[in-house]
PDB file of C-alpha atoms in Angstrom:
ATOM      1  CA  MET A   1     -47.125 -27.194  45.492  1.00 51.00           C
ATOM      2  CA  ARG A   2     -45.056 -24.775  43.767  1.00 53.00           C
ATOM      3  CA  TYR A   3     -42.998 -26.004  40.526  1.00 51.00           C
ATOM      4  CA  PHE A   4     -39.918 -24.318  39.886  1.00 47.00           C
ATOM      5  CA  SER A   5     -38.318 -23.912  36.726  1.00 52.00           C
ATOM      6  CA  ARG A   6     -35.176 -22.965  35.212  1.00 51.00           C
ATOM      7  CA  SER A   7     -35.713 -19.307  35.195  1.00 52.00           C
ATOM      8  CA  ASP A   8     -36.597 -18.870  38.830  1.00 58.00           C
ATOM      9  CA  ASN A   9     -32.506 -20.459  39.377  1.00 61.00           C
ATOM     10  CA  PRO A  10     -30.186 -17.006  39.557  1.00 67.00           C
ATOM     11  CA  ASN A  11     -27.365 -19.793  39.204  1.00 67.00           C
ATOM     12  CA  ALA A  12     -29.220 -21.546  35.725  1.00 62.00           C
ATOM     13  CA  LEU A  13     -28.823 -18.323  34.672  1.00 64.00           C
ATOM     14  CA  VAL A  14     -25.650 -16.914  36.011  1.00 66.00           C
ATOM     15  CA  GLY A  15     -25.092 -20.676  33.730  1.00 69.00           C
ATOM     16  CA  ILE A  16     -26.878 -20.207  30.224  1.00 67.00           C
ATOM     17  CA  PHE A  17     -24.618 -16.523  29.999  1.00 66.00           C
ATOM     18  CA  LEU A  18     -21.460 -17.961  30.741  1.00 65.00           C
ATOM     19  CA  LEU A  19     -22.282 -20.910  27.808  1.00 64.00           C
ATOM     20  CA  ILE A  20     -22.932 -17.424  25.645  1.00 63.00           C
ATOM     21  CA  LEU A  21     -19.742 -15.449  27.457  1.00 57.00           C
ATOM     22  CA  LEU A  22     -17.315 -19.085  26.065  1.00 56.00           C
ATOM     23  CA  ALA A  23     -19.329 -19.091  22.965  1.00 52.00           C
ATOM     24  CA  VAL A  24     -18.218 -15.328  21.891  1.00 48.00           C
ATOM     25  CA  PHE A  25     -15.228 -16.180  23.082  1.00 52.00           C
ATOM     26  CA  ILE A  26     -13.459 -18.869  22.846  1.00 50.00           C
ATOM     27  CA  GLY A  27     -16.159 -20.567  19.509  1.00 47.00           C
ATOM     28  CA  PRO A  28     -14.879 -18.647  16.567  1.00 47.00           C
ATOM     29  CA  SER A  29     -11.177 -20.278  16.924  1.00 47.00           C
ATOM     30  CA  MET A  30     -11.904 -23.435  18.626  1.00 49.00           C
ATOM     31  CA  LEU A  31     -14.870 -24.553  16.953  1.00 47.00           C
ATOM     32  CA  PRO A  32     -13.355 -24.292  13.570  1.00 46.00           C
ATOM     33  CA  ARG A  33     -10.354 -26.773  14.623  1.00 44.00           C
ATOM     34  CA  ILE A  34     -12.430 -29.722  16.241  1.00 44.00           C
ATOM     35  CA  ALA A  35     -14.600 -29.503  13.151  1.00 42.00           C
ATOM     36  CA  SER A  36     -11.867 -30.097  10.742  1.00 43.00           C
ATOM     37  CA  SER A  37     -10.214 -32.647  13.657  1.00 43.00           C
ATOM     38  CA  ILE A  38     -13.115 -34.530  12.926  1.00 41.00           C
ATOM     39  CA  SER A  39     -13.633 -34.380   8.829  1.00 42.00           C
ATOM     40  CA  PRO A  40     -10.460 -33.122   6.567  1.00 45.00           C
ATOM     41  CA  ALA A  41     -12.864 -31.541   4.470  1.00 45.00           C
ATOM     42  CA  ILE A  42     -13.354 -28.574   6.582  1.00 49.00           C
ATOM     43  CA  ASP A  43     -11.079 -26.010   6.788  1.00 53.00           C
ATOM     44  CA  GLU A  44      -9.949 -24.378  10.139  1.00 72.00           C
ATOM     45  CA  GLY A  45     -10.956 -20.665   8.952  1.00 86.00           C
ATOM     46  CA  VAL A  46     -12.338 -19.097   6.410  1.00 94.00           C
ATOM     47  CA  PRO A  47     -10.633 -18.981   2.877  1.00 96.00           C
ATOM     48  CA  CYS A  48      -7.671 -15.724   3.515  1.00 97.00           C
ATOM     49  CA  ALA A  49      -8.962 -14.450   0.247  1.00 95.00           C
ATOM     50  CA  TRP A  50     -12.186 -13.617   2.228  1.00 95.00           C
ATOM     51  CA  LEU A  51     -10.531 -11.077   4.828  1.00 96.00           C
ATOM     52  CA  ARG A  52     -11.129  -7.617   4.102  1.00 92.00           C
ATOM     53  CA  SER A  53      -8.262  -5.466   2.590  1.00 92.00           C
ATOM     54  CA  GLY A  54      -6.287  -2.999   4.268  1.00 87.00           C
ATOM     55  CA  GLY A  55      -7.227   0.352   3.806  1.00 83.00           C
ATOM     56  CA  GLN A  56      -5.881   3.943   4.814  1.00 83.00           C
ATOM     57  CA  LEU A  57      -2.959   1.326   7.212  1.00 88.00           C
ATOM     58  CA  ALA A  58      -1.755   5.052   7.358  1.00 85.00           C
ATOM     59  CA  TYR A  59      -4.320   6.412   9.460  1.00 87.00           C
ATOM     60  CA  HIS A  60      -6.217   3.263  10.802  1.00 87.00           C
ATOM     61  CA  GLN A  61      -4.524   0.107  12.900  1.00 91.00           C
ATOM     62  CA  SER A  62      -5.044  -1.801  15.541  1.00 91.00           C
ATOM     63  CA  LEU A  63      -3.245  -0.232  18.586  1.00 93.00           C
ATOM     64  CA  ILE A  64      -3.632  -3.639  20.521  1.00 94.00           C
ATOM     65  CA  GLY A  65      -2.886  -5.532  16.563  1.00 94.00           C
ATOM     66  CA  ARG A  66       0.929  -2.636  16.836  1.00 93.00           C
ATOM     67  CA  ALA A  67       1.894  -3.662  20.060  1.00 94.00           C
ATOM     68  CA  ALA A  68       1.481  -7.675  19.812  1.00 94.00           C
ATOM     69  CA  GLN A  69       4.198  -9.913  20.034  1.00 92.00           C
ATOM     70  CA  ASN A  70       4.897 -12.745  16.577  1.00 94.00           C
ATOM     71  CA  PRO A  71       1.029 -13.397  17.109  1.00 96.00           C
ATOM     72  CA  ILE A  72       0.639 -15.440  13.532  1.00 97.00           C
ATOM     73  CA  ARG A  73       1.372 -18.720  13.915  1.00 97.00           C
ATOM     74  CA  LEU A  74       1.092 -21.330  10.257  1.00 98.00           C
ATOM     75  CA  ALA A  75       0.278 -24.667  10.295  1.00 97.00           C
ATOM     76  CA  VAL A  76       0.350 -26.794   6.942  1.00 97.00           C
ATOM     77  CA  ARG A  77      -2.437 -29.996   6.032  1.00 96.00           C
ATOM     78  CA  ALA A  78      -1.891 -32.074   2.973  1.00 96.00           C
ATOM     79  CA  SER A  79      -4.331 -34.839   1.597  1.00 95.00           C
ATOM     80  CA  PRO A  80      -3.017 -37.783   0.199  1.00 94.00           C
ATOM     81  CA  VAL A  81      -0.582 -38.379  -3.459  1.00 93.00           C
ATOM     82  CA  PRO A  82      -3.802 -39.282  -6.134  1.00 91.00           C
ATOM     83  CA  ALA A  83      -3.587 -42.711  -7.558  1.00 84.00           C
ATOM     84  CA  THR A  84      -5.719 -41.394 -10.500  1.00 82.00           C
ATOM     85  CA  ALA A  85      -4.632 -39.425 -13.361  1.00 78.00           C
ATOM     86  CA  GLU A  86      -8.471 -37.360 -11.886  1.00 83.00           C
ATOM     87  CA  GLY A  87      -7.026 -36.549  -8.278  1.00 89.00           C
ATOM     88  CA  THR A  88      -5.612 -33.660  -6.660  1.00 93.00           C
ATOM     89  CA  LEU A  89      -2.889 -33.014  -4.897  1.00 95.00           C
ATOM     90  CA  SER A  90      -4.084 -30.404  -2.411  1.00 96.00           C
ATOM     91  CA  ILE A  91      -2.186 -28.437   0.342  1.00 97.00           C
ATOM     92  CA  SER A  92      -3.894 -26.837   2.875  1.00 97.00           C
ATOM     93  CA  ILE A  93      -2.436 -23.300   4.477  1.00 98.00           C
ATOM     94  CA  THR A  94      -3.462 -22.446   7.705  1.00 97.00           C
ATOM     95  CA  ILE A  95      -2.942 -18.528   9.264  1.00 98.00           C
ATOM     96  CA  ALA A  96      -3.598 -18.399  12.936  1.00 97.00           C
ATOM     97  CA  ASN A  97      -3.894 -14.163  14.386  1.00 97.00           C
ATOM     98  CA  GLU A  98      -3.297 -15.281  17.869  1.00 96.00           C
ATOM     99  CA  SER A  99      -3.392 -11.681  19.428  1.00 95.00           C
ATOM    100  CA  LEU A 100      -6.553  -9.658  20.908  1.00 96.00           C
ATOM    101  CA  GLY A 101      -5.771  -7.378  18.062  1.00 95.00           C
ATOM    102  CA  THR A 102      -6.339  -7.334  14.570  1.00 96.00           C
ATOM    103  CA  ILE A 103      -3.213  -7.369  12.837  1.00 96.00           C
ATOM    104  CA  PRO A 104      -1.935  -6.697   8.636  1.00 96.00           C
ATOM    105  CA  ILE A 105      -0.740  -9.186   6.810  1.00 97.00           C
ATOM    106  CA  VAL A 106       0.496  -9.693   3.422  1.00 96.00           C
ATOM    107  CA  TYR A 107      -1.141 -11.898   0.835  1.00 97.00           C
ATOM    108  CA  ASN A 108      -2.206 -12.405  -2.311  1.00 96.00           C
ATOM    109  CA  PRO A 109      -4.022 -15.501  -3.012  1.00 96.00           C
ATOM    110  CA  ALA A 110      -2.114 -15.438  -6.828  1.00 95.00           C
ATOM    111  CA  GLN A 111       1.243 -15.326  -5.332  1.00 96.00           C
ATOM    112  CA  VAL A 112       1.287 -17.887  -3.148  1.00 97.00           C
ATOM    113  CA  ILE A 113       4.707 -19.503  -4.691  1.00 97.00           C
ATOM    114  CA  VAL A 114       6.316 -22.532  -4.203  1.00 97.00           C
ATOM    115  CA  GLY A 115      10.034 -22.835  -2.577  1.00 95.00           C
ATOM    116  CA  ASP A 116      11.489 -18.851  -0.440  1.00 96.00           C
ATOM    117  CA  ASN A 117      12.500 -16.788  -2.688  1.00 95.00           C
ATOM    118  CA  GLY A 118      13.618 -14.240   0.113  1.00 95.00           C
ATOM    119  CA  THR A 119       9.761 -11.931  -1.087  1.00 96.00           C
ATOM    120  CA  SER A 120       7.100 -11.488   1.532  1.00 97.00           C
ATOM    121  CA  GLY A 121       4.194 -13.169   1.234  1.00 97.00           C
ATOM    122  CA  LEU A 122       2.716 -17.300   1.337  1.00 98.00           C
ATOM    123  CA  GLY A 123       4.357 -19.631   0.301  1.00 97.00           C
ATOM    124  CA  ILE A 124       5.457 -24.040   0.384  1.00 98.00           C
ATOM    125  CA  ILE A 125       8.710 -25.572   0.796  1.00 98.00           C
ATOM    126  CA  PHE A 126       8.475 -29.052  -0.546  1.00 97.00           C
ATOM    127  CA  THR A 127      11.538 -31.656   1.170  1.00 96.00           C
ATOM    128  CA  PRO A 128      13.709 -32.989  -1.384  1.00 95.00           C
ATOM    129  CA  ASN A 129      13.030 -30.005  -3.273  1.00 94.00           C
ATOM    130  CA  SER A 130      10.210 -30.600  -6.027  1.00 93.00           C
ATOM    131  CA  PRO A 131       9.803 -29.067  -9.332  1.00 94.00           C
ATOM    132  CA  LEU A 132       7.061 -28.016  -9.024  1.00 95.00           C
ATOM    133  CA  SER A 133       5.391 -24.569  -9.283  1.00 94.00           C
ATOM    134  CA  THR A 134       1.712 -22.997  -8.648  1.00 94.00           C
ATOM    135  CA  GLY A 135       2.836 -20.503 -11.450  1.00 93.00           C
ATOM    136  CA  ALA A 136       3.479 -17.557  -9.453  1.00 92.00           C
ATOM    137  CA  THR A 137       5.744 -14.318  -9.530  1.00 90.00           C
ATOM    138  CA  ARG A 138       6.487 -11.597  -7.360  1.00 92.00           C
ATOM    139  CA  SER A 139       8.758  -8.341  -5.471  1.00 91.00           C
ATOM    140  CA  ASP A 140       8.373  -6.321  -2.844  1.00 92.00           C
ATOM    141  CA  PRO A 141       7.255  -3.197  -3.389  1.00 88.00           C
ATOM    142  CA  PRO A 142       8.461  -0.244  -1.491  1.00 85.00           C
ATOM    143  CA  SER A 143       4.550   0.119  -0.421  1.00 88.00           C
ATOM    144  CA  PHE A 144       2.435  -3.193  -0.235  1.00 92.00           C
ATOM    145  CA  PRO A 145      -0.903  -1.666  -1.724  1.00 91.00           C
ATOM    146  CA  GLU A 146      -3.627  -2.363  -0.515  1.00 90.00           C
ATOM    147  CA  SER A 147      -5.414  -5.195  -2.536  1.00 91.00           C
ATOM    148  CA  ASP A 148      -2.774  -7.619  -0.442  1.00 94.00           C
ATOM    149  CA  ILE A 149      -3.105  -6.569   2.247  1.00 95.00           C
ATOM    150  CA  ARG A 150      -5.938  -8.790   4.733  1.00 96.00           C
ATOM    151  CA  MET A 151      -5.821  -7.687   8.022  1.00 96.00           C
ATOM    152  CA  LEU A 152      -7.049 -10.607  10.203  1.00 97.00           C
ATOM    153  CA  GLY A 153      -8.925 -10.251  13.304  1.00 96.00           C
ATOM    154  CA  PRO A 154      -8.348 -11.078  17.125  1.00 96.00           C
ATOM    155  CA  ARG A 155      -7.667 -15.198  17.908  1.00 95.00           C
ATOM    156  CA  GLN A 156      -8.826 -14.840  13.623  1.00 96.00           C
ATOM    157  CA  ARG A 157      -7.864 -17.601  11.052  1.00 96.00           C
ATOM    158  CA  CYS A 158      -7.650 -18.138   7.779  1.00 97.00           C
ATOM    159  CA  VAL A 159      -7.141 -21.019   5.154  1.00 97.00           C
ATOM    160  CA  HIS A 160      -4.979 -21.040   1.458  1.00 97.00           C
ATOM    161  CA  ARG A 161      -5.593 -24.432  -0.295  1.00 97.00           C
ATOM    162  CA  VAL A 162      -2.717 -24.976  -3.096  1.00 97.00           C
ATOM    163  CA  ASN A 163      -4.079 -27.096  -5.389  1.00 96.00           C
ATOM    164  CA  PHE A 164      -1.187 -29.470  -7.778  1.00 96.00           C
ATOM    165  CA  SER A 165      -3.692 -32.424 -10.716  1.00 93.00           C
ATOM    166  CA  ALA A 166      -1.752 -35.160 -11.041  1.00 91.00           C
ATOM    167  CA  ALA A 167      -0.294 -34.179 -14.690  1.00 91.00           C
ATOM    168  CA  GLN A 168       1.419 -31.667 -12.983  1.00 93.00           C
ATOM    169  CA  LEU A 169       2.892 -33.895 -10.169  1.00 92.00           C
ATOM    170  CA  GLY A 170       4.410 -36.834 -12.717  1.00 88.00           C
ATOM    171  CA  ALA A 171       7.565 -33.905 -12.770  1.00 90.00           C
ATOM    172  CA  ASP A 172       7.934 -34.611  -9.452  1.00 91.00           C
ATOM    173  CA  PRO A 173       8.653 -38.898  -9.234  1.00 89.00           C
ATOM    174  CA  ALA A 174       9.750 -38.631  -5.209  1.00 90.00           C
ATOM    175  CA  LEU A 175       5.954 -37.432  -4.223  1.00 91.00           C
ATOM    176  CA  ALA A 176       5.023 -41.113  -5.312  1.00 86.00           C
ATOM    177  CA  SER A 177       7.307 -42.736  -2.599  1.00 86.00           C
ATOM    178  CA  GLY A 178       5.432 -41.048   0.435  1.00 85.00           C
ATOM    179  CA  GLY A 179       8.690 -39.747   1.679  1.00 87.00           C
ATOM    180  CA  SER A 180       7.692 -36.330   0.808  1.00 94.00           C
ATOM    181  CA  GLN A 181       6.959 -33.353   3.397  1.00 97.00           C
ATOM    182  CA  VAL A 182       5.627 -30.419   3.169  1.00 98.00           C
ATOM    183  CA  ARG A 183       5.729 -26.912   5.014  1.00 98.00           C
ATOM    184  CA  ALA A 184       4.436 -23.560   5.472  1.00 98.00           C
ATOM    185  CA  PHE A 185       6.196 -19.806   5.473  1.00 98.00           C
ATOM    186  CA  TYR A 186       5.182 -16.724   5.623  1.00 98.00           C
ATOM    187  CA  ARG A 187       7.659 -14.306   5.070  1.00 97.00           C
ATOM    188  CA  ILE A 188       7.322 -10.111   5.532  1.00 96.00           C
ATOM    189  CA  ASN A 189      11.069  -8.187   5.371  1.00 95.00           C
ATOM    190  CA  THR A 190       9.173  -4.556   4.917  1.00 93.00           C
ATOM    191  CA  ALA A 191       6.969  -2.563   7.916  1.00 93.00           C
ATOM    192  CA  GLY A 192       5.456  -1.005   5.149  1.00 91.00           C
ATOM    193  CA  GLN A 193       6.325   2.163   3.691  1.00 89.00           C
ATOM    194  CA  VAL A 194       3.098   4.587   3.792  1.00 87.00           C
ATOM    195  CA  VAL A 195       2.482   7.175   0.715  1.00 80.00           C
ATOM    196  CA  ALA A 196       2.178  10.400   2.240  1.00 74.00           C
ATOM    197  CA  ASN A 197      -0.832  12.427   1.466  1.00 75.00           C
ATOM    198  CA  PRO A 198      -0.856  16.133   0.480  1.00 73.00           C
ATOM    199  CA  ALA A 199      -4.497  15.838   2.589  1.00 70.00           C
ATOM    200  CA  ALA A 200      -3.291  14.288   5.944  1.00 75.00           C
ATOM    201  CA  THR A 201      -0.746  13.772   7.828  1.00 82.00           C
ATOM    202  CA  ALA A 202       0.430  10.006   8.455  1.00 82.00           C
ATOM    203  CA  ILE A 203      -0.801   8.460  12.509  1.00 88.00           C
ATOM    204  CA  TYR A 204       1.157   5.427  12.000  1.00 91.00           C
ATOM    205  CA  PRO A 205       4.848   5.730   9.955  1.00 90.00           C
ATOM    206  CA  ASP A 206       4.994   2.157   8.303  1.00 92.00           C
ATOM    207  CA  GLN A 207       1.411  -0.265   7.416  1.00 92.00           C
ATOM    208  CA  GLY A 208       2.524  -1.897   9.873  1.00 93.00           C
ATOM    209  CA  LEU A 209       3.257  -5.115   8.281  1.00 94.00           C
ATOM    210  CA  ASN A 210       6.237  -6.450  10.737  1.00 93.00           C
ATOM    211  CA  LYS A 211       4.581  -8.906  12.732  1.00 92.00           C
ATOM    212  CA  VAL A 212       7.084 -11.886  12.303  1.00 93.00           C
ATOM    213  CA  PRO A 213      10.643 -11.511  13.997  1.00 89.00           C
ATOM    214  CA  ASN A 214      12.953 -11.436  11.850  1.00 92.00           C
ATOM    215  CA  GLY A 215      11.464 -11.733   8.703  1.00 94.00           C
ATOM    216  CA  ILE A 216      10.048 -15.402   8.383  1.00 96.00           C
ATOM    217  CA  ILE A 217       8.298 -17.145  10.319  1.00 97.00           C
ATOM    218  CA  GLU A 218       7.597 -21.244   9.128  1.00 97.00           C
ATOM    219  CA  SER A 219       4.391 -23.486   9.915  1.00 98.00           C
ATOM    220  CA  LEU A 220       5.703 -28.352  11.621  1.00 98.00           C
ATOM    221  CA  PRO A 221       6.513 -29.936   8.138  1.00 97.00           C
ATOM    222  CA  VAL A 222       4.147 -32.516   7.729  1.00 97.00           C
ATOM    223  CA  PRO A 223       5.036 -35.839   5.744  1.00 96.00           C
ATOM    224  CA  ILE A 224       2.524 -36.379   2.545  1.00 95.00           C
ATOM    225  CA  PRO A 225       0.560 -38.990   2.490  1.00 94.00           C
ATOM    226  CA  LEU A 226      -0.091 -42.173  -0.381  1.00 91.00           C
ATOM    227  CA  SER A 227      -3.715 -42.921  -1.335  1.00 84.00           C
ATOM    228  CA  ASN A 228      -4.707 -46.143  -0.194  1.00 73.00           C
ATOM    229  CA  GLN A 229      -6.892 -46.936  -3.060  1.00 51.00           C
TER     230      GLN A 229
END
């Protein structure tokens, strides 16, 4: 009597191949989301500061990324308001690229602000308005430096965290009432001016940053819970 192994079954091989494809194409998007839903301590993507900088965007851009329409989505998550003087309020912002192309975003971890002052970049907005601040300031240059442009790959997500110490939270007594909400926003006011290079002719007319309809996108607001302790 002959015993058949899985390697003798072509359907098993096809099934294994399809599972590998599923892991390649869906895994990078779905697995972090599933993990973060199981444990809030796990982020839904890599830190945004780990994304590679956008270099030479006048000459190197993804054609699929340039053609993408409204590819960016935002989500926000808030930890409970700390009950002790040693605690921290942490706001996690997830930026997702839902297109199949690589897209550039304006991101500087030292320039994520509280409140929308009309400049390009990432920020958070409290409801009701809060006096809290990250201490960051920013303005819009005609052309963004390469260090302030990060590349978000196809179906990729990244996370930025804004932390406020318990001492800072004393400036906003509304948080202690449990009725506050927070939402994230990303604003971009220009496609980005290409800096002329006399040694070469630019392929693209701009830095390809105009990826948001009407220049701004916001996440859904989420409540900021109170600590159970």
